Coordinates of C-alpha atoms and ligand atoms in Angstrom, one line a residue:
M16 CA -19.5 31.6 -3.8
L17 CA -16.6 30.5 -4.6
T18 CA -14.4 30.4 -8.3
H19 CA -12.0 28.2 -9.6
E20 CA -9.4 31.4 -9.1
A21 CA -10.2 31.7 -5.7
V22 CA -9.1 28.0 -5.0
A23 CA -5.7 28.4 -7.2
K24 CA -4.6 31.3 -5.3
S25 CA -5.3 29.6 -1.9
N26 CA -2.8 26.9 -3.1
E27 CA -0.4 29.1 -4.1
R28 CA -0.5 30.8 -0.8
L29 CA 0.3 27.1 0.8
E30 CA 3.1 26.9 -2.0
E31 CA 4.3 30.2 -1.5
R32 CA 4.9 29.1 2.9
Y33 CA 6.7 25.9 1.7
A34 CA 9.0 27.3 -1.2
G35 CA 11.7 27.0 0.8
K36 CA 11.3 23.2 1.6
L37 CA 10.2 22.1 -1.5
H38 CA 13.2 20.4 -3.0
P39 CA 14.1 18.6 -6.8
N40 CA 16.2 15.3 -5.6
P41 CA 17.5 13.5 -8.8
V42 CA 18.3 10.7 -6.7
L43 CA 14.1 9.8 -6.0
T44 CA 13.4 8.1 -9.4
R45 CA 10.3 6.3 -10.3
T46 CA 11.9 3.2 -10.0
L47 CA 12.9 3.9 -6.3
V48 CA 9.5 5.5 -5.4
S49 CA 7.7 2.1 -7.2
F50 CA 7.5 -1.6 -6.8
Q51 CA 9.9 -1.9 -9.8
G52 CA 13.2 -1.0 -7.6
N53 CA 12.0 -4.7 -6.1
K54 CA 12.0 -6.6 -9.0
N55 CA 15.3 -8.1 -8.6
E56 CA 15.6 -8.1 -4.6
Q57 CA 15.7 -11.2 -2.6
G58 CA 12.9 -11.9 -0.8
Y59 CA 11.4 -8.5 -1.9
R60 CA 10.6 -9.6 -5.4
W61 CA 8.0 -12.5 -4.7
F62 CA 4.5 -10.8 -4.3
K63 CA 4.0 -8.0 -7.2
F64 CA 2.6 -5.3 -4.5
K65 CA 2.1 -2.7 -7.3
E66 CA 1.8 -0.3 -4.7
G67 CA 4.9 -0.7 -3.0
F68 CA 7.9 1.5 -2.5
A69 CA 11.4 -0.5 -3.4
A70 CA 13.4 -1.5 -0.6
T71 CA 16.7 0.7 -1.7
L72 CA 14.3 3.6 -1.1
V73 CA 13.9 2.5 2.5
R74 CA 17.9 1.8 3.0
Y75 CA 18.8 5.6 1.2
F76 CA 16.4 7.2 3.9
L77 CA 18.0 5.1 6.3
D78 CA 21.5 6.1 5.5
T79 CA 21.1 10.0 4.7
L80 CA 19.3 10.6 7.9
G81 CA 20.7 7.6 10.2
P82 CA 22.4 6.5 11.8
V83 CA 19.0 5.3 12.6
T84 CA 18.9 2.9 16.2
G85 CA 15.9 1.5 17.9
N86 CA 12.9 0.7 16.4
V87 CA 10.6 2.0 13.0
L88 CA 7.2 2.0 12.4
D89 CA 5.5 1.9 9.0
P90 CA 1.5 2.1 10.0
F91 CA 0.8 1.6 6.5
A92 CA 2.9 -1.8 5.9
G93 CA 1.8 -2.8 2.9
V94 CA 3.9 -6.0 2.1
G95 CA 7.0 -4.9 4.9
T96 CA 9.2 -3.2 2.3
T97 CA 10.1 -0.7 5.6
L98 CA 10.4 -3.4 7.9
F99 CA 12.4 -6.1 5.8
A100 CA 14.8 -3.1 4.9
A101 CA 14.9 -2.0 8.3
S102 CA 15.3 -5.3 9.8
E103 CA 18.3 -6.0 7.7
R104 CA 20.2 -3.2 9.7
G105 CA 19.0 -5.0 12.9
L106 CA 16.7 -2.6 13.7
E107 CA 13.7 -3.8 15.4
A108 CA 10.0 -3.0 13.1
V109 CA 6.5 -2.7 14.1
G110 CA 3.7 -2.7 10.8
I111 CA 0.1 -2.1 10.8
E112 CA -1.5 -3.6 7.7
V113 CA -5.4 -3.9 6.9
L114 CA -5.3 -6.0 3.6
P115 CA -4.7 -9.8 4.9
V116 CA -3.1 -10.1 1.6
A117 CA -0.4 -7.9 2.2
T118 CA 0.0 -9.4 6.1
E119 CA 0.2 -12.8 4.5
V120 CA 2.9 -12.1 2.5
I121 CA 4.7 -10.4 5.3
E122 CA 4.3 -13.7 8.0
A123 CA 4.7 -16.1 5.2
R124 CA 8.2 -14.5 4.6
K125 CA 8.9 -14.1 8.1
A126 CA 8.6 -17.8 8.9
A127 CA 10.7 -18.1 5.6
F128 CA 13.7 -16.8 6.9
A129 CA 13.3 -17.2 10.7
T130 CA 13.6 -21.1 9.9
P131 CA 17.1 -22.1 10.8
C132 CA 18.0 -24.5 8.0
K133 CA 17.0 -22.7 5.1
Q134 CA 18.5 -25.2 2.7
A135 CA 16.2 -28.2 4.5
L136 CA 13.3 -25.6 3.9
A137 CA 13.8 -25.0 0.0
D138 CA 14.6 -28.6 -0.3
S139 CA 11.1 -29.6 1.3
L140 CA 8.9 -27.0 -0.9
Q141 CA 10.6 -28.1 -4.4
A142 CA 9.8 -31.8 -3.1
F143 CA 6.1 -31.3 -2.1
V144 CA 6.0 -29.1 -5.7
R145 CA 7.7 -32.1 -7.7
E146 CA 5.6 -34.8 -5.5
W147 CA 2.3 -32.6 -6.8
A148 CA 3.3 -32.2 -10.3
N149 CA 3.5 -36.1 -10.3
T150 CA 0.6 -37.1 -8.7
Q151 CA -2.0 -34.1 -9.0
P152 CA -4.4 -35.4 -6.4
E153 CA -8.3 -34.9 -6.8
T154 CA -9.3 -31.5 -5.6
E155 CA -10.9 -31.2 -2.1
F156 CA -10.0 -27.2 -2.5
H157 CA -12.4 -25.1 -4.8
F158 CA -11.4 -21.8 -5.6
P159 CA -13.9 -19.7 -3.0
H160 CA -14.7 -16.9 -6.1
L161 CA -16.5 -13.9 -5.3
R162 CA -18.9 -12.2 -7.4
I163 CA -16.6 -9.8 -9.0
T164 CA -13.8 -12.8 -9.8
A165 CA -15.9 -15.8 -11.1
G166 CA -14.6 -16.6 -14.5
A167 CA -11.2 -15.3 -13.8
F168 CA -9.4 -18.4 -14.3
P169 CA -9.2 -21.1 -17.5
P170 CA -10.7 -24.2 -16.1
K171 CA -7.9 -25.9 -16.3
T172 CA -5.8 -23.8 -14.4
E173 CA -8.2 -23.6 -11.9
R174 CA -8.2 -27.1 -11.6
A175 CA -4.7 -27.4 -11.0
L176 CA -4.7 -24.4 -8.6
C177 CA -7.2 -26.1 -6.4
S178 CA -5.4 -29.6 -6.6
F179 CA -2.2 -27.8 -5.8
I180 CA -3.9 -26.2 -2.4
T181 CA -5.6 -29.1 -1.5
A182 CA -2.1 -30.7 -1.5
A183 CA -0.6 -27.3 0.4
N184 CA -3.2 -28.0 3.0
K185 CA -2.1 -31.5 3.9
V186 CA 1.6 -30.8 4.0
P187 CA 2.9 -31.9 7.4
D188 CA 5.6 -28.9 8.1
L189 CA 3.3 -25.7 8.1
T190 CA 5.9 -23.2 7.1
V191 CA 5.9 -25.6 3.9
G192 CA 2.3 -25.7 3.2
R193 CA 2.2 -22.1 3.9
L194 CA 5.3 -20.9 1.3
A195 CA 3.3 -23.4 -1.1
R196 CA 0.1 -21.2 -0.6
L197 CA 2.1 -18.1 -0.8
C198 CA 3.8 -19.1 -4.3
A199 CA 0.1 -20.2 -5.1
M200 CA -1.0 -16.5 -4.8
C201 CA 2.1 -14.9 -6.1
V202 CA 1.4 -16.2 -9.4
L203 CA -2.5 -15.6 -9.6
E204 CA -2.5 -12.3 -11.8
D205 CA -0.1 -14.1 -14.3
I206 CA -2.6 -17.3 -14.9
S207 CA -5.4 -15.5 -15.0
Y208 CA -7.5 -13.6 -17.1
T209 CA -7.0 -10.2 -15.4
R210 CA -4.0 -7.5 -15.0
K211 CA -4.0 -5.0 -11.9
D212 CA -3.6 -1.8 -14.4
G213 CA -3.2 1.7 -12.8
Q214 CA -6.4 2.0 -10.9
Y215 CA -8.5 -1.1 -12.0
L216 CA -8.1 -4.7 -12.4
R217 CA -8.5 -5.4 -16.5
W218 CA -10.5 -8.4 -18.0
D219 CA -9.4 -10.1 -20.8
S220 CA -12.2 -10.4 -23.1
R221 CA -11.8 -14.3 -23.4
A222 CA -12.9 -14.3 -19.7
G223 CA -16.3 -13.8 -21.2
R224 CA -17.4 -11.1 -18.6
R225 CA -19.8 -8.2 -19.5
H226 CA -17.3 -5.9 -18.6
G227 CA -14.4 -7.7 -20.5
E228 CA -13.0 -5.0 -22.5
K229 CA -13.0 -6.1 -26.3
R230 CA -9.5 -5.3 -27.0
F231 CA -7.7 -6.8 -24.5
H232 CA -5.5 -9.6 -24.9
K233 CA -3.3 -10.9 -22.2
G234 CA -1.4 -13.0 -24.8
E235 CA -0.6 -16.8 -24.0
L236 CA -1.3 -17.4 -20.2
P237 CA 1.3 -19.7 -18.7
S238 CA -0.2 -23.1 -17.7
F239 CA -0.6 -23.1 -13.7
E240 CA 2.3 -25.8 -13.4
E241 CA 4.6 -23.6 -15.6
A242 CA 4.1 -20.4 -13.1
I243 CA 4.3 -22.3 -10.0
A244 CA 7.4 -24.2 -10.7
A245 CA 8.7 -20.9 -11.7
Q246 CA 7.5 -19.0 -8.4
V247 CA 8.9 -22.0 -6.4
R248 CA 12.2 -22.2 -7.5
Q249 CA 12.6 -17.9 -7.3
V250 CA 11.8 -18.2 -3.6
C251 CA 14.1 -21.4 -3.1
Q252 CA 16.5 -19.4 -4.8
D253 CA 16.1 -16.4 -2.5
I254 CA 16.2 -18.0 0.8
T255 CA 19.2 -20.1 0.3
L256 CA 21.3 -17.2 -0.9
D257 CA 24.3 -16.7 1.7
P258 CA 23.7 -13.0 2.8
R259 CA 27.6 -12.5 3.6
R260 CA 28.7 -14.1 0.0
D261 CA 25.7 -13.1 -2.2
L262 CA 24.8 -9.8 -3.1
F263 CA 22.1 -8.9 -0.7
T264 CA 22.9 -6.9 2.5
A265 CA 20.9 -8.9 5.1
P266 CA 22.8 -8.9 8.7
A267 CA 24.1 -11.9 10.9
T268 CA 21.3 -11.3 13.0
P269 CA 18.1 -9.4 11.6
G270 CA 15.9 -7.5 13.9
K271 CA 12.3 -8.8 14.6
I272 CA 9.7 -7.7 12.7
K273 CA 5.8 -7.5 14.0
V274 CA 2.7 -6.9 12.4
L275 CA -0.6 -6.1 13.5
H276 CA -3.1 -6.9 11.5
G277 CA -5.8 -4.2 11.2
S278 CA -6.6 -0.6 10.6
C279 CA -3.8 1.9 12.0
L280 CA -6.6 4.5 12.9
Q281 CA -7.7 1.7 15.4
L282 CA -4.6 0.5 16.4
L283 CA -2.1 3.4 16.6
G284 CA -3.7 4.3 20.1
S285 CA -2.3 1.0 21.8
L286 CA 1.4 2.1 20.9
A287 CA 3.2 3.7 23.5
T288 CA 4.1 7.1 23.7
S289 CA 7.8 8.1 22.3
S290 CA 8.4 4.6 21.0
F291 CA 9.7 5.1 17.8
D292 CA 12.8 6.5 16.3
F293 CA 12.4 6.4 12.3
L294 CA 9.1 6.0 10.6
M295 CA 8.6 5.5 7.1
T296 CA 5.1 5.0 5.3
S297 CA 3.0 5.7 1.9
P298 CA -0.4 5.5 3.2
P299 CA -3.2 5.1 0.2
Y300 CA -3.0 8.2 -2.0
C301 CA -6.4 10.3 -2.1
N302 CA -7.1 8.8 -5.8
R303 CA -10.1 6.5 -5.5
Y304 CA -7.4 2.8 -5.8
D305 CA -10.1 0.4 -4.4
Y306 CA -7.3 -2.1 -2.7
T307 CA -10.1 -4.7 -2.1
R308 CA -10.9 -5.2 -6.0
T309 CA -7.6 -4.9 -7.2
Y310 CA -6.4 -7.7 -5.1
A311 CA -9.7 -9.8 -5.0
L312 CA -8.6 -12.8 -6.5
E313 CA -6.0 -13.2 -3.4
L314 CA -8.7 -12.2 -1.4
A315 CA -10.9 -14.4 -2.5
L316 CA -7.7 -17.5 -2.1
L317 CA -7.5 -16.4 1.4
G318 CA -11.1 -17.2 2.1
V319 CA -12.2 -13.7 2.6
G320 CA -15.6 -13.7 1.7
E321 CA -18.4 -10.7 -0.1
R322 CA -18.8 -9.4 3.8
D323 CA -15.6 -9.4 5.0
I324 CA -14.6 -7.5 1.5
R325 CA -17.3 -5.2 2.0
E326 CA -16.0 -5.1 5.8
L327 CA -12.7 -4.4 5.1
R328 CA -13.2 -1.7 2.5
Q329 CA -14.8 0.3 5.1
A330 CA -11.8 -0.5 7.2
I331 CA -9.2 1.0 5.0
L332 CA -8.4 4.5 4.5
S333 CA -11.0 6.5 3.1
C334 CA -9.9 6.9 -0.5
T335 CA -13.0 5.4 -2.6
V336 CA -16.3 7.0 -3.7
E337 CA -17.6 3.9 -1.5
N338 CA -16.0 4.7 1.8
R339 CA -18.1 6.5 4.4
A340 CA -17.5 8.4 7.4
K341 CA -16.5 5.7 9.9
P342 CA -18.5 5.5 12.4
R343 CA -16.4 4.4 15.7
L344 CA -13.5 6.7 14.6
A345 CA -13.8 8.9 18.0
T346 CA -13.9 6.0 20.3
W347 CA -10.6 4.9 18.9
F348 CA -8.8 8.2 19.9
D349 CA -7.9 9.9 23.2
D350 CA -10.3 12.6 23.6
S351 CA -7.6 15.5 23.8
L352 CA -6.0 14.1 20.7
F353 CA -9.6 14.2 18.7
A354 CA -10.3 18.0 20.0
Q355 CA -6.4 19.0 18.6
A356 CA -6.7 17.0 15.4
T357 CA -10.4 18.4 14.7
V358 CA -8.7 22.0 15.3
A359 CA -5.7 21.3 13.0
F360 CA -8.1 20.1 10.3
N361 CA -11.1 22.9 10.6
Q362 CA -8.1 25.4 10.2
Q363 CA -6.3 24.1 7.6
T364 CA -7.6 27.1 5.1
T365 CA -6.6 25.5 1.6
L366 CA -8.2 22.1 2.2
Q367 CA -11.1 24.0 3.9
T368 CA -11.6 26.1 0.7
I369 CA -10.7 22.9 -1.9
L370 CA -13.7 21.2 0.3
A371 CA -15.9 23.9 -0.2
Y372 CA -15.2 24.7 -3.9
L373 CA -16.0 20.9 -4.6
L374 CA -19.1 20.5 -2.6
Q375 CA -20.5 23.8 -4.7
L376 CA -19.3 21.9 -7.8
K377 CA -21.6 18.7 -6.6
Q378 CA -24.3 21.5 -6.0
A379 CA -24.0 22.6 -9.6
G380 CA -24.0 19.0 -10.6
Q381 CA -20.6 19.1 -12.5
L382 CA -18.8 16.5 -10.5
N383 CA -18.5 13.3 -12.3
N384 CA -19.1 11.6 -9.0
N385 CA -20.8 13.6 -6.1
S386 CA -19.6 11.4 -3.6
I387 CA -15.9 13.2 -4.6
P388 CA -16.0 15.6 -1.6
H389 CA -16.9 13.0 1.0
M390 CA -14.5 11.0 -0.1
V391 CA -11.3 13.9 0.0
R392 CA -12.9 15.4 2.9
N393 CA -12.6 11.6 4.9
Y394 CA -9.1 10.8 3.5
F395 CA -7.7 14.4 5.1
W396 CA -9.8 14.1 8.5
E397 CA -8.3 10.6 8.8
M398 CA -5.0 11.4 7.9
T399 CA -5.4 14.2 10.5
L400 CA -5.9 11.8 13.0
V401 CA -3.1 9.2 12.0
I402 CA -0.7 12.4 11.9
F403 CA -1.6 13.2 15.6
Q404 CA -1.4 9.7 16.5
L405 CA 2.3 9.4 14.9
A406 CA 3.7 12.9 17.0
R407 CA 3.0 11.3 19.8
V408 CA 4.4 7.5 19.2
L409 CA 7.4 9.0 18.1
R410 CA 11.0 9.9 20.0
P411 CA 11.1 13.6 19.9
R412 CA 12.8 14.9 16.6
A413 CA 12.8 10.9 15.1
P414 CA 12.1 11.5 11.1
L415 CA 9.5 10.7 9.5
V416 CA 9.3 9.7 5.8
M417 CA 6.2 9.5 3.6
V418 CA 5.9 8.6 0.2
N419 CA 2.0 10.0 -1.1
D420 CA 1.1 11.7 -4.4
N421 CA -1.0 15.1 -5.2
V422 CA -4.8 14.4 -7.2
Q423 CA -6.8 16.4 -9.0
Y424 CA -10.5 16.6 -9.4
A425 CA -12.5 18.7 -11.7
G426 CA -9.7 20.6 -12.5
V427 CA -8.9 21.2 -8.8
P428 CA -5.3 20.2 -8.1
I429 CA -5.1 19.2 -4.6
P430 CA -1.6 19.9 -3.0
V431 CA -1.8 16.9 -0.6
D432 CA 1.9 17.1 0.4
L433 CA 1.9 20.8 1.7
I434 CA -1.6 20.2 3.0
L435 CA -0.5 17.3 5.1
S436 CA 2.7 18.9 6.2
D437 CA 0.9 22.1 7.4
I438 CA -1.5 19.7 9.5
A439 CA 2.0 17.8 10.5
E440 CA 2.8 21.3 11.9
T441 CA 0.0 21.8 14.0
A442 CA 0.8 18.9 15.5
G443 CA 4.1 20.0 16.4
F444 CA 5.9 18.2 13.7
E445 CA 9.2 20.2 12.0
V446 CA 8.9 19.9 8.2
D447 CA 12.4 19.3 7.4
T448 CA 12.2 18.8 3.4
I449 CA 9.7 17.8 0.9
W450 CA 11.8 16.2 -1.7
V451 CA 10.2 16.1 -5.4
L452 CA 10.8 13.8 -7.8
P453 CA 12.2 14.5 -11.3
R454 CA 9.0 13.4 -12.7
G455 CA 5.5 14.4 -11.5
K456 CA 2.3 12.2 -12.3
G457 CA 0.2 13.0 -15.4
N458 CA -3.7 13.3 -14.3
S459 CA -5.8 10.8 -15.2
S460 CA -7.1 10.7 -18.6
Q461 CA -10.9 11.3 -17.8
Q462 CA -9.6 14.7 -15.7
M463 CA -7.0 15.2 -19.4
G464 CA -9.9 15.4 -22.0
A465 CA -11.9 17.7 -19.3
H466 CA -9.1 20.0 -18.1
G467 CA -6.4 19.5 -20.0
R468 CA -2.2 18.1 -19.5
C469 CA -1.2 19.0 -15.8
E470 CA 1.7 17.3 -14.7
L471 CA 1.2 16.8 -10.6
R472 CA 4.0 17.2 -8.3
K473 CA 5.3 13.8 -6.4
C474 CA 6.9 14.0 -3.2
V475 CA 8.8 12.2 -0.7
Y476 CA 8.4 14.6 2.8
V477 CA 10.8 14.0 5.5
W478 CA 9.5 15.8 8.8
R479 CA 10.8 15.7 12.6
A480 CA 8.7 14.8 15.2
P481 CA 7.7 17.4 17.9
K482 CA 10.3 17.9 20.4
E483 CA 7.6 18.1 23.0
K484 CA 4.5 16.4 23.0
L485 CA 1.5 18.7 22.9
A486 CA 0.1 19.4 26.2
N487 CA -3.6 17.7 27.2
Ligands
SAM26 C1 0.6 2.4 -0.7 S1 0.5 1.1 0.0 C2 1.9 0.7 1.2 C3 2.8 0.0 0.5 C4 4.0 -0.2 1.5 N1 5.1 1.2 1.7 C5 4.9 -1.4 0.6 O1 6.3 -1.1 0.1 O2 4.4 -2.8 0.6 C6 -1.2 1.6 1.5 C7 -1.2 0.8 2.0 O3 -2.0 0.8 3.2 C8 -3.0 0.0 3.8 N2 -3.9 0.0 4.5 C9 -5.0 1.1 4.0 N3 -5.8 1.4 4.8 C10 -5.2 0.9 6.0 C11 -5.6 1.5 7.4 N4 -6.7 2.0 8.0 N5 -4.6 1.0 8.6 C12 -3.7 0.1 8.2 N6 -3.4 -0.3 7.0 C13 -3.9 0.4 6.1 C14 -3.2 -0.8 2.1 O4 -3.9 -2.3 2.5 C15 -1.9 -0.7 1.3 O5 -1.2 -1.8 2.0

């Protein structure tokens, strides 16, 4: 029988081992480690991907760990912050991303910046929007609502949105059409009765949904016409800024960006051994956050249906209580890598102690959700496999930078930073530094009620890829 104290002791032992690697870093503010830092950044500010980090953070690590030459990888690319910031330096960047909303942001932005005459592109986009605003054609497009998005817009807003998409689908210039649809996707949250707040999608009471919060009122919503005009203005401004004259740091010849659409668990195996010189990433956190729910409006607009959403939820790195074990996982990995990862996972004592304790709490009926042990287990198991693949695809001594949060369940703090660092060492990485942000993260209100306030460490870890590849 494990006790809470035994788990705390095991955590302490791991902390003692890494005490010399944990260092506070006042530069790593919340703004830098979140999307906030992108709010005034050319191109980065178009789509508010709240799970993203700031381009400045990527530039900071490229500077402090560099000079970086060659190829950059982000296996959880999101909207491509690492990729675009690396390409500003002329570096070639590869990203892997499973969420169609995020890949569409990258592809549309790439298409815009690759267009030789940006002024002509901006003029065509503005002209298209003016023409649409004057005519507002009959809609042939109907917003393909999902069960969880029904009622998200006032009817007039939804009609205007659908008329706009109808027109955008007919524009002969494919890049103009794509950018117009991207702009529409960027304003969906603003024009809807929803708000992406923390872990979930909040519903304004005016949407009349059963789960709409009685007291949540977003204030006056902008009309679709107002919102799209402002968004298009911003996009046109950003694509026509001259990087040499203006504040932005884009190079004369940006590096190429390639995005692999799909799960990195499946796709990392297709990348050549020792082919990357720098990696910066932020995987989903082990915090029950469900991207398919938060981005349901955007996924619906892209035509992702109910079945696809269910599949997508399962393809995402396990981080919700609904994730099941991925049945084909073993087939995506080389046998020897899979075997080595299995040993590393099973031998991580702190993790195994936490998993055993969570199972014990489940059996005693003391968890608010019985799938938590399963989720935590699968999160670390899948991350272990990812880490072993990263050890393979990185060149010897190449830096790997990871942003992640520690979490807590049933009063049990889980030092994600140290557990992953220890697993990385088993994969041959050297733990360089675990940078600790000046301010940690409070635990959830649910946790706080039952277990008191406890600030969880928030870190950015820097590892160095193995000097030699692990033997088969
Ligand atoms: C914390 S976000 C990364 C944000 C990114 N750093 C940015 O600035 O945009 C984690 C990303 O991992 C993606 N993701 C989750 N599971 C994945 C998987 N199995 N393969 C690839 N990407 C995945 C999510 O869709 C999400 O975009």
